[in-house]
CSV table of C-alpha atoms in Angstrom, one decimal:
chain,number,residue,atom,x,y,z
Z,652,MET,CA,-47.5,96.4,88.8
Z,653,ALA,CA,-47.4,95.6,92.5
Z,654,THR,CA,-48.5,98.4,94.8
Z,655,LEU,CA,-46.7,99.2,98.0
Z,656,THR,CA,-49.2,99.1,100.9
Z,657,ASP,CA,-48.5,100.5,104.4
Z,658,LYS,CA,-47.8,96.9,105.4
Z,659,THR,CA,-45.3,96.2,102.6
Z,660,VAL,CA,-43.6,99.5,103.3
Z,661,GLY,CA,-43.4,98.6,107.0
Z,662,ASP,CA,-42.1,95.2,106.2
Z,663,PHE,CA,-39.4,96.6,103.9
Z,664,THR,CA,-38.3,99.2,106.5
Z,665,LYS,CA,-38.1,96.4,109.1
Z,666,PHE,CA,-36.0,94.3,106.8
Z,667,LEU,CA,-33.6,97.2,106.2
Z,668,ASN,CA,-33.3,97.9,110.0
Z,669,ASP,CA,-32.8,94.2,110.7
Z,670,GLN,CA,-30.0,94.1,108.1
Z,671,ALA,CA,-28.4,97.2,109.5
Z,672,THR,CA,-28.7,95.8,113.0
Z,673,LYS,CA,-26.9,92.6,112.0
Z,674,ALA,CA,-24.1,94.7,110.5
Z,675,GLY,CA,-23.7,96.7,113.8
Z,676,PHE,CA,-25.1,100.0,112.5
Z,677,VAL,CA,-27.4,100.4,115.6
Z,678,PRO,CA,-27.7,104.0,116.7
Z,679,LYS,CA,-27.7,104.4,120.5
Z,680,PHE,CA,-27.7,107.7,122.4
Z,681,THR,CA,-28.0,108.5,126.1
Z,682,LYS,CA,-29.5,111.8,127.1
Z,683,GLU,CA,-28.7,114.5,129.6
Z,684,ILE,CA,-31.0,117.4,130.2
Z,685,VAL,CA,-29.1,120.8,130.0
Z,686,ALA,CA,-32.2,123.0,130.7
Z,687,GLU,CA,-35.9,122.4,131.0
Z,688,ASN,CA,-39.1,124.3,131.4
Z,689,LEU,CA,-37.8,126.9,128.9
Z,690,ARG,CA,-40.0,129.8,128.4
Z,691,ASP,CA,-39.1,129.9,124.7
Z,692,GLY,CA,-36.8,127.9,122.4
Z,693,TYR,CA,-35.6,128.1,118.8
Z,694,TRP,CA,-31.8,128.3,118.1
Z,695,LEU,CA,-28.9,126.2,119.3
Z,696,GLU,CA,-25.1,126.1,118.5
Z,697,ALA,CA,-22.3,123.9,119.8
Z,698,LEU,CA,-18.8,125.5,120.2
Z,699,ASP,CA,-16.0,126.0,122.8
Z,700,ILE,CA,-17.0,129.4,124.2
Z,701,ASN,CA,-14.2,129.8,126.8
Z,702,GLN,CA,-11.6,127.7,124.9
Z,703,ASP,CA,-11.1,125.2,127.8
Z,704,GLY,CA,-11.2,122.3,125.4
Z,705,LYS,CA,-14.9,121.4,126.1
Z,706,ILE,CA,-17.7,122.0,123.6
Z,707,ASP,CA,-20.3,124.3,125.1
Z,708,LEU,CA,-23.7,125.4,123.9
Z,709,PHE,CA,-25.5,128.7,123.2
Z,710,GLY,CA,-29.2,129.0,122.6
Z,711,TYR,CA,-32.3,131.1,122.7
Z,712,GLY,CA,-35.9,131.5,121.7
Z,713,LEU,CA,-37.8,134.1,119.6
Z,714,THR,CA,-39.7,136.0,122.3
Z,715,LEU,CA,-37.7,136.8,125.5
Z,716,GLY,CA,-34.8,138.5,123.8
Z,717,GLU,CA,-32.3,136.6,126.0
Z,718,ILE,CA,-29.3,134.6,124.7
Z,719,TYR,CA,-27.6,132.2,127.0
Z,720,TRP,CA,-24.5,130.0,126.9
Z,721,TYR,CA,-24.3,126.7,128.8
Z,722,LYS,CA,-20.9,125.7,130.2
Z,723,ASN,CA,-19.7,122.1,129.7
Z,724,PRO,CA,-19.6,119.8,131.7
Z,725,ASP,CA,-22.1,121.1,134.4
Z,726,TRP,CA,-24.1,123.1,131.9
Z,727,GLN,CA,-24.2,126.2,134.1
Z,728,LYS,CA,-26.3,128.9,132.3
Z,729,HIS,CA,-24.8,132.3,131.6
Z,730,LEU,CA,-26.6,135.3,130.2
Z,731,VAL,CA,-24.9,136.7,127.1
Z,732,VAL,CA,-27.3,139.6,126.2
Z,733,ASP,CA,-30.8,140.5,126.8
Z,734,LYS,CA,-33.3,143.0,125.3
Z,735,ILE,CA,-32.6,141.9,121.8
Z,736,ARG,CA,-36.0,141.8,120.0
Z,737,MET,CA,-36.9,138.5,118.3
Z,738,PRO,CA,-33.5,136.9,117.7
Z,739,VAL,CA,-33.8,134.3,114.9
Z,740,GLY,CA,-30.9,132.8,113.0
Z,741,GLY,CA,-27.5,132.5,114.6
Z,742,ALA,CA,-23.9,131.6,113.9
Z,743,TYR,CA,-20.4,132.1,115.3
Z,744,ALA,CA,-16.8,132.9,114.3
Z,745,ASP,CA,-13.7,134.4,115.8
Z,746,ILE,CA,-14.3,137.9,114.4
Z,747,THR,CA,-11.8,139.7,116.7
Z,748,GLY,CA,-9.0,137.3,115.9
Z,749,ASN,CA,-8.2,136.7,119.6
Z,750,GLY,CA,-8.9,132.9,119.5
Z,751,TYR,CA,-12.4,133.1,121.1
Z,752,PRO,CA,-15.6,132.6,119.0
Z,753,ASP,CA,-18.0,135.5,118.9
Z,754,ILE,CA,-21.7,135.1,118.4
Z,755,LEU,CA,-23.7,136.4,115.5
Z,756,VAL,CA,-27.5,136.8,115.4
Z,757,CYS,CA,-30.1,138.3,113.2
Z,758,TYR,CA,-33.2,139.9,114.8
Z,759,GLU,CA,-36.3,142.0,114.5
Z,760,LEU,CA,-37.7,139.8,111.7
Z,761,TYR,CA,-41.4,140.5,112.2
Z,762,GLY,CA,-43.5,143.6,113.1
Z,763,PRO,CA,-46.3,144.0,115.6
Z,764,VAL,CA,-48.5,141.1,114.2
Z,765,GLY,CA,-45.5,138.7,114.6
Z,766,THR,CA,-46.1,136.5,111.6
Z,767,ILE,CA,-44.5,135.8,108.2
Z,768,HIS,CA,-47.1,138.1,106.7
Z,769,ASP,CA,-45.8,141.0,108.8
Z,770,ALA,CA,-42.1,141.7,107.9
Z,771,ASP,CA,-40.5,144.5,109.9
Z,772,THR,CA,-39.4,146.9,107.2
Z,773,SER,CA,-36.9,148.5,109.5
Z,774,GLY,CA,-35.7,145.2,111.0
Z,775,GLY,CA,-33.8,142.3,109.7
Z,776,LYS,CA,-30.7,143.4,111.6
Z,777,ILE,CA,-27.5,141.6,112.3
Z,778,ASP,CA,-25.2,142.0,115.3
Z,779,TRP,CA,-22.0,140.3,116.3
Z,780,ILE,CA,-21.6,139.9,120.0
Z,781,GLU,CA,-18.1,140.1,121.4
Z,782,ASN,CA,-16.8,137.2,123.4
Z,783,PRO,CA,-15.0,138.5,126.5
Z,784,GLY,CA,-12.7,135.5,126.4
Z,785,GLN,CA,-11.6,134.2,129.8
Z,786,ASN,CA,-14.3,136.4,131.4
Z,787,ALA,CA,-17.1,134.8,129.3
Z,788,ASP,CA,-18.8,133.5,132.5
Z,789,VAL,CA,-18.9,136.8,134.4
Z,790,LYS,CA,-22.2,138.5,135.0
Z,791,GLU,CA,-21.6,141.5,132.7
Z,792,ARG,CA,-23.4,141.4,129.4
Z,793,TRP,CA,-21.3,140.9,126.2
Z,794,LYS,CA,-20.8,143.9,123.9
Z,795,ARG,CA,-23.0,144.1,120.8
Z,796,HIS,CA,-21.7,145.4,117.5
Z,797,TYR,CA,-23.9,146.3,114.5
Z,798,VAL,CA,-23.2,144.6,111.1
Z,799,GLY,CA,-26.1,145.7,108.9
Z,800,ARG,CA,-29.7,144.9,107.9
Z,801,THR,CA,-32.1,143.7,105.2
Z,802,THR,CA,-35.8,143.3,105.6
Z,803,GLY,CA,-36.8,139.7,106.6
Z,804,MET,CA,-33.4,138.5,107.6
Z,805,HIS,CA,-33.8,134.9,108.9
Z,806,ARG,CA,-30.6,132.9,108.3
Z,807,LEU,CA,-26.9,134.0,108.2
Z,808,ARG,CA,-23.7,132.1,107.6
Z,809,ILE,CA,-20.1,133.4,108.1
Z,810,GLY,CA,-17.0,132.1,106.3
Z,811,HIS,CA,-14.9,132.7,103.2
Z,812,PHE,CA,-17.1,132.7,100.2
Z,813,THR,CA,-15.2,134.9,97.6
Z,814,GLN,CA,-11.7,135.3,99.2
Z,815,THR,CA,-9.8,134.1,102.3
Z,816,ASP,CA,-8.3,137.4,103.5
Z,817,ARG,CA,-11.3,138.4,105.7
Z,818,LEU,CA,-14.6,137.0,106.9
Z,819,GLU,CA,-17.8,137.4,105.0
Z,820,ILE,CA,-21.4,137.0,106.2
Z,821,LEU,CA,-24.1,135.8,103.8
Z,822,GLY,CA,-27.6,136.9,104.8
Z,823,PHE,CA,-30.8,135.2,103.7
Z,824,PRO,CA,-34.2,136.8,104.2
Z,825,ILE,CA,-37.3,134.6,104.4
Z,826,VAL,CA,-39.9,137.2,103.5
Z,827,ALA,CA,-39.9,140.6,101.7
Z,828,ARG,CA,-41.8,143.7,102.5
Z,829,GLU,CA,-44.0,143.2,99.5
Z,830,SER,CA,-45.2,139.7,100.1
Z,831,VAL,CA,-44.4,136.4,101.8
Z,832,HIS,CA,-43.6,134.8,98.4
Z,833,ALA,CA,-41.8,137.8,96.8
Z,834,VAL,CA,-38.3,137.5,95.3
Z,835,LEU,CA,-35.6,137.9,98.0
Z,836,PRO,CA,-32.2,139.5,97.9
Z,837,VAL,CA,-29.2,137.4,99.1
Z,838,VAL,CA,-26.7,139.8,100.6
Z,839,MET,CA,-23.1,139.6,101.7
Z,840,PHE,CA,-21.4,141.7,104.4
Z,841,THR,CA,-17.6,142.0,104.3
Z,842,GLN,CA,-15.5,142.3,107.5
Z,843,PRO,CA,-14.1,145.8,107.9
Z,844,ASP,CA,-10.5,146.7,108.8
Z,845,ASP,CA,-11.4,147.5,112.4
Z,846,VAL,CA,-14.3,145.4,113.6
Z,847,HIS,CA,-14.5,147.3,116.9
Z,848,THR,CA,-14.9,150.9,115.5
Z,849,ALA,CA,-16.8,150.2,112.3
Z,850,LYS,CA,-20.4,151.5,112.5
Z,851,GLU,CA,-21.4,148.7,110.1
Z,852,TRP,CA,-20.0,146.3,107.5
Z,853,SER,CA,-20.2,147.0,103.8
Z,854,MET,CA,-23.0,145.1,102.1
Z,855,GLN,CA,-23.6,144.0,98.5
Z,856,THR,CA,-26.5,142.1,96.9
Z,857,ILE,CA,-25.1,138.9,95.3
Z,858,ASN,CA,-28.4,137.5,94.0
Z,859,HIS,CA,-31.7,139.4,93.7
Z,860,SER,CA,-33.8,137.3,91.4
Z,861,SER,CA,-33.5,133.5,92.1
Z,862,PHE,CA,-35.1,132.8,95.5
Z,863,ARG,CA,-38.3,133.1,97.4
Z,864,MET,CA,-39.0,132.1,101.0
Z,865,ILE,CA,-35.5,130.9,102.0
Z,866,HIS,CA,-35.8,128.8,105.1
Z,867,GLY,CA,-32.6,126.7,105.3
Z,868,ALA,CA,-29.0,127.8,104.5
Z,869,GLU,CA,-26.0,125.6,105.4
Z,870,ILE,CA,-22.4,126.5,104.9
Z,871,LYS,CA,-20.3,123.7,103.4
Z,872,SER,CA,-16.6,123.4,102.7
Z,873,GLU,CA,-14.9,120.9,100.2
Z,874,LEU,CA,-17.7,121.2,97.7
Z,875,ILE,CA,-16.1,123.5,95.1
Z,876,PRO,CA,-13.5,121.5,93.1
Z,877,ASN,CA,-9.9,122.8,93.6
Z,878,SER,CA,-11.0,125.6,95.8
Z,879,ASN,CA,-10.6,126.5,99.5
Z,880,LEU,CA,-13.8,128.7,99.5
Z,881,ASP,CA,-17.0,127.9,101.4
Z,882,SER,CA,-20.3,127.5,99.6
Z,883,ILE,CA,-24.0,127.4,100.6
Z,884,ILE,CA,-26.8,124.9,100.2
Z,885,LEU,CA,-30.2,126.6,100.2
Z,886,ALA,CA,-33.7,125.4,100.8
Z,887,SER,CA,-36.4,127.7,99.4
Z,888,ASP,CA,-39.5,127.8,97.3
Z,889,GLU,CA,-37.4,126.7,94.3
Z,890,GLY,CA,-36.2,123.5,96.1
Z,891,VAL,CA,-32.6,122.7,97.0
Z,892,THR,CA,-29.9,124.9,95.4
Z,893,TRP,CA,-26.1,125.0,95.6
Z,894,LEU,CA,-24.9,128.6,95.7
Z,895,TYR,CA,-21.2,129.2,95.2
Z,896,TYR,CA,-18.7,131.8,93.9
Z,897,ASP,CA,-16.7,130.7,90.8
Z,898,GLU,CA,-13.2,132.2,91.2
Z,899,ASN,CA,-12.4,131.6,87.5
Z,900,ILE,CA,-15.1,133.7,86.1
Z,901,LYS,CA,-15.6,135.9,89.2
Z,902,LYS,CA,-19.4,135.3,89.4
Z,903,TRP,CA,-21.8,133.7,91.8
Z,904,GLN,CA,-23.4,130.4,90.5
Z,905,CYS,CA,-26.6,128.7,91.3
Z,906,LYS,CA,-27.0,125.0,90.6
Z,907,LEU,CA,-30.4,123.4,91.2
Z,908,ILE,CA,-30.3,120.0,92.9
Z,909,GLY,CA,-34.0,119.4,93.0
Z,910,THR,CA,-37.4,121.3,93.0
Z,911,GLY,CA,-38.7,119.8,96.2
Z,912,GLU,CA,-42.2,119.1,97.3
Z,913,LEU,CA,-44.8,120.4,94.8
Z,914,THR,CA,-47.9,118.3,95.4
Z,915,GLN,CA,-49.1,120.1,98.5
Z,916,PHE,CA,-49.1,123.6,97.0
Z,917,GLU,CA,-52.8,124.0,96.3
Z,918,ARG,CA,-53.7,123.0,99.8
Z,919,THR,CA,-50.9,124.7,101.8
Z,920,SER,CA,-49.5,127.5,99.5
Z,921,PHE,CA,-46.0,126.1,100.3
Z,922,LYS,CA,-43.7,124.3,97.9
Z,923,GLY,CA,-40.0,123.5,97.4
Z,924,SER,CA,-37.8,122.8,100.4
Z,925,GLY,CA,-37.6,123.8,104.0
Z,926,ASP,CA,-34.2,122.5,105.2
Z,927,MET,CA,-31.4,120.3,103.9
Z,928,ASP,CA,-27.8,119.2,104.4
Z,929,VAL,CA,-25.2,117.5,102.3
Z,930,GLY,CA,-24.0,114.0,103.1
Z,931,ARG,CA,-20.6,112.4,102.4
Z,932,ILE,CA,-20.2,108.8,101.2
Z,933,GLY,CA,-16.6,107.7,101.2
Z,934,ASN,CA,-14.5,110.1,99.2
Z,935,ASP,CA,-17.5,111.9,97.7
Z,936,SER,CA,-18.3,115.0,99.9
Z,937,PHE,CA,-21.3,115.7,97.8
Z,938,ALA,CA,-22.8,112.2,97.7
Z,939,TYR,CA,-26.4,113.1,98.6
Z,940,VAL,CA,-28.7,115.8,99.9
Z,941,ALA,CA,-31.2,115.1,102.6
Z,942,ALA,CA,-34.1,117.5,102.8
Z,943,LEU,CA,-37.3,118.3,104.7
Z,944,GLU,CA,-39.9,119.6,102.3
Z,945,PRO,CA,-41.6,122.1,101.9
Z,946,PHE,CA,-41.4,125.0,104.4
Z,947,HIS,CA,-41.9,123.6,107.9
Z,948,GLY,CA,-42.7,120.5,106.0
Z,949,ASN,CA,-43.8,116.9,106.7
Z,950,THR,CA,-41.8,115.2,103.9
Z,951,VAL,CA,-38.3,113.6,104.2
Z,952,ALA,CA,-36.6,113.3,100.8
Z,953,VAL,CA,-33.2,112.4,99.6
Z,954,TYR,CA,-31.5,113.5,96.4
Z,955,TYR,CA,-29.0,110.9,95.2
Z,956,LYS,CA,-26.9,110.6,92.1
Z,957,SER,CA,-28.5,108.4,89.5
Z,958,ASP,CA,-25.6,108.6,87.0
Z,959,GLY,CA,-22.7,108.1,89.4
Z,960,LYS,CA,-20.9,111.3,88.4
Z,961,PRO,CA,-18.6,112.9,91.0
Z,962,GLY,CA,-19.4,116.1,92.9
Z,963,ALA,CA,-22.5,118.1,92.0
Z,964,ASP,CA,-22.1,117.6,88.3
Z,965,ALA,CA,-24.6,114.7,88.3
Z,966,GLU,CA,-28.1,113.8,87.4
Z,967,TRP,CA,-30.0,113.8,90.7
Z,968,SER,CA,-33.0,111.6,91.6
Z,969,ARG,CA,-35.4,112.2,94.4
Z,970,VAL,CA,-36.8,109.6,96.7
Z,971,ILE,CA,-39.3,110.2,99.5
Z,972,LEU,CA,-38.4,108.3,102.7
Z,973,ASP,CA,-41.1,109.5,105.0
Z,974,VAL,CA,-44.2,111.7,105.3
Z,975,PHE,CA,-44.8,112.7,108.9
Z,976,GLY,CA,-48.5,113.5,109.2
Z,977,ASP,CA,-50.7,115.8,107.3
Z,978,PRO,CA,-50.2,119.6,107.2
Z,979,ASN,CA,-52.0,121.5,110.0
Z,980,GLU,CA,-54.5,124.4,109.7
Z,981,ASN,CA,-51.6,126.7,108.7
Z,982,GLY,CA,-50.4,124.4,106.0
Z,983,GLU,CA,-47.3,123.3,108.0
Z,984,GLY,CA,-45.9,120.0,109.0
Z,985,PRO,CA,-43.6,119.2,112.0
Z,986,GLY,CA,-40.2,119.2,110.3
Z,987,HIS,CA,-37.6,121.9,111.0
Z,988,GLN,CA,-34.0,120.8,110.5
Z,989,VAL,CA,-31.8,118.2,108.8
Z,990,LEU,CA,-28.2,117.6,109.8
Z,991,CYS,CA,-25.6,115.2,108.2
Z,992,ALA,CA,-22.6,113.7,110.1
Z,993,ASP,CA,-20.7,110.5,110.4
Z,994,PHE,CA,-22.0,109.3,113.8
Z,995,ASP,CA,-20.9,105.7,113.5
Z,996,GLY,CA,-17.4,106.4,112.3
Z,997,ASP,CA,-17.5,104.3,109.1
Z,998,GLY,CA,-16.6,107.2,106.7
Z,999,ASP,CA,-20.2,107.7,105.5
Z,1000,ASP,CA,-22.5,110.4,106.7
Z,1001,GLU,CA,-25.8,109.5,108.3
Z,1002,PHE,CA,-28.4,112.2,108.8
Z,1003,LEU,CA,-30.8,113.4,111.5
Z,1004,VAL,CA,-34.2,114.9,111.1
Z,1005,GLY,CA,-35.6,117.1,113.8
Z,1006,LEU,CA,-39.4,117.3,114.3
Z,1007,ARG,CA,-41.0,119.9,116.6
Z,1008,GLY,CA,-44.3,118.0,117.2
Z,1009,PRO,CA,-47.0,117.4,118.2
Z,1010,TRP,CA,-46.6,113.7,119.1
Z,1011,PRO,CA,-46.1,111.3,117.4
Z,1012,TRP,CA,-44.4,113.6,114.9
Z,1013,GLN,CA,-41.8,114.8,117.4
Z,1014,GLY,CA,-38.2,114.1,118.2
Z,1015,VAL,CA,-35.1,113.1,116.2
Z,1016,PHE,CA,-35.0,110.4,113.5
Z,1017,TYR,CA,-31.7,108.9,112.4
Z,1018,TYR,CA,-31.2,107.7,108.8
Z,1019,LYS,CA,-28.4,105.6,107.4
Z,1020,ALA,CA,-27.6,104.9,103.8
Z,1021,ILE,CA,-27.9,101.2,103.0
Z,1022,ASP,CA,-27.7,101.5,99.2
Z,1023,ILE,CA,-27.0,105.1,98.2
Z,1024,LYS,CA,-26.9,104.3,94.5
Z,1025,ASN,CA,-30.6,103.5,94.7
Z,1026,GLY,CA,-31.5,105.9,97.5
Z,1027,VAL,CA,-32.2,103.3,100.2
Z,1028,PHE,CA,-31.9,104.2,103.8
Z,1029,ALA,CA,-32.7,102.6,107.2
Z,1030,LYS,CA,-34.3,104.6,110.0
Z,1031,TRP,CA,-34.5,104.7,113.8
Z,1032,ARG,CA,-36.1,107.2,116.3
Z,1033,VAL,CA,-33.3,108.3,118.6
Z,1034,SER,CA,-35.1,111.0,120.6
Z,1035,ASP,CA,-38.7,111.9,121.5
Z,1036,GLU,CA,-38.1,115.5,122.6
Z,1037,SER,CA,-39.5,118.4,120.5
Z,1038,VAL,CA,-36.8,119.8,118.2
Z,1039,ALA,CA,-36.3,123.2,116.6
Z,1040,ARG,CA,-32.6,122.9,116.1
Z,1041,ILE,CA,-29.9,120.3,116.3
Z,1042,ALA,CA,-26.2,121.0,117.1
Z,1043,ILE,CA,-23.4,118.5,117.0
Z,1044,GLY,CA,-20.1,118.2,118.9
Z,1045,ASP,CA,-17.9,115.8,120.9
Z,1046,PHE,CA,-19.2,116.9,124.3
Z,1047,LYS,CA,-17.2,114.4,126.3
Z,1048,ASN,CA,-14.0,114.4,124.2
Z,1049,ARG,CA,-14.3,110.7,123.4
Z,1050,GLY,CA,-13.7,111.0,119.7
Z,1051,THR,CA,-17.4,110.6,118.8
Z,1052,ILE,CA,-20.0,112.9,117.4
Z,1053,ASP,CA,-22.8,113.6,119.9
Z,1054,PHE,CA,-25.8,115.9,119.3
Z,1055,ALA,CA,-27.9,118.4,121.2
Z,1056,THR,CA,-31.4,119.7,120.7
Z,1057,ILE,CA,-33.5,122.6,121.7
Z,1058,ALA,CA,-37.3,122.5,121.7
Z,1059,TYR,CA,-39.5,124.5,119.4
Z,1060,SER,CA,-41.4,126.8,121.7
Z,1061,ALA,CA,-42.7,130.1,120.3
Z,1062,PRO,CA,-45.8,131.6,122.1
Z,1063,ASN,CA,-48.8,132.2,119.9
Z,1064,TYR,CA,-47.3,129.9,117.3
Z,1065,TYR,CA,-46.1,126.5,118.5
Z,1066,VAL,CA,-45.3,125.7,122.2
Z,1067,ALA,CA,-43.6,122.4,123.1
Z,1068,LYS,CA,-44.6,120.8,126.4
Z,1069,ASN,CA,-41.8,121.2,128.9
Z,1070,ALA,CA,-39.4,122.7,126.4
Z,1071,LYS,CA,-35.8,121.4,127.0
Z,1072,ILE,CA,-32.3,121.6,125.8
Z,1073,VAL,CA,-30.9,118.1,125.8
Z,1074,VAL,CA,-27.5,116.6,125.0
Z,1075,HIS,CA,-27.6,113.1,123.4
Z,1076,TYR,CA,-24.3,111.2,124.0
Z,1077,ASN,CA,-23.3,108.8,121.2
Z,1078,GLU,CA,-23.0,105.2,122.5
Z,1079,MET,CA,-22.9,103.7,119.0
Z,1080,ILE,CA,-22.2,100.0,118.8
Z,1081,THR,CA,-18.9,99.5,117.1
Z,1082,HIS,CA,-19.1,97.6,113.9
Z,1083,ALA,CA,-16.5,95.8,111.8
Z,1084,GLN,CA,-15.0,98.0,109.1
Z,1085,GLY,CA,-16.4,97.3,105.7
Z,1086,SER,CA,-19.4,95.4,107.0
Z,1087,ASN,CA,-21.8,97.4,104.9
Z,1088,ASN,CA,-20.4,96.0,101.6
Z,1089,GLY,CA,-23.0,93.2,101.6
Z,1090,PHE,CA,-25.9,95.6,101.2
């Protein structure tokens, strides 16, 4: 049996990229710096804060306790709140129903030591922060409202998971008070009748025995057949899992897509998956799952359907596309986020991988499916900035999907050089429709 050497792998990658280039699938982005020399950086979201028809940004780091929004098109910075201890995962939704998106954030993840081995047993709190609407850019701080808490809260997603009458927040801890790798409760908070006067939202545990060390959680629509409900794709010690509510039997369901990276465990103590997203190919909204593995991992993998069945009811195969360096002294790699979107407008999703660094394992890599039935993708580097999070939006209202990044900069952990927020405008070469049929 022939062995793939570094040279043959490189030759094959070059062949794929050459073929994609000939077909017009060449990713091209121009960048604009929104902010630089950030003192910290971690989270980023793209949304129209002031409802003027332009997609803005909000972002923050883990240490300063300051959340800012950046107004498109001049990217003027406005302080939303300060003195919020260690904000981690964020989200947004129109909670008040006034047409303006409000910000959600979970905070107080770690205690005095400030590591994953030091969960704050009184923290893991969630607030929603009220958008003042047309006065969003005034100097006054936005009003904070308490939702609830669970130790180790790290990611949250808001949508309609069991019903469509009111909003629901799913909360995902990353560590428990007992141990870094203890079993974690997945909790749901339900929107109260009066969001302004409620002291907190009612909470229930929807899963308490399936997951350890949850790092990635993405909300997805259109995945549950014949349903308008949202569902979640999770990355955890267990790998990649689809979590959804079955309206017919009134129960939450977990479907394992793949077990993730297992070969590094003895060396790093990490296994499974760290982040992921679901890609669409044509009419199949659940065509593949792209993942970074394991926690803060170095391995880019894709789960694709080896039996051709629709939806998630398929036999999934895993292919490793890249390994970005060896784990560091903490057992971690440079990878932090995966995001799928149709950047070139051909009806198929590509995916981006964000790497925090250090160089050369830093920036954004762009992957395009060439032969999804066999898990074959082409790859290009489209940014060399440190990345903690990626957000997408049509920032110039041109009908294209652009992306923005924020650097990973957390003092005493990993600090990017000249940490920035950068918008990357999509200048994709237009290709002939159907030109990928020859691959």
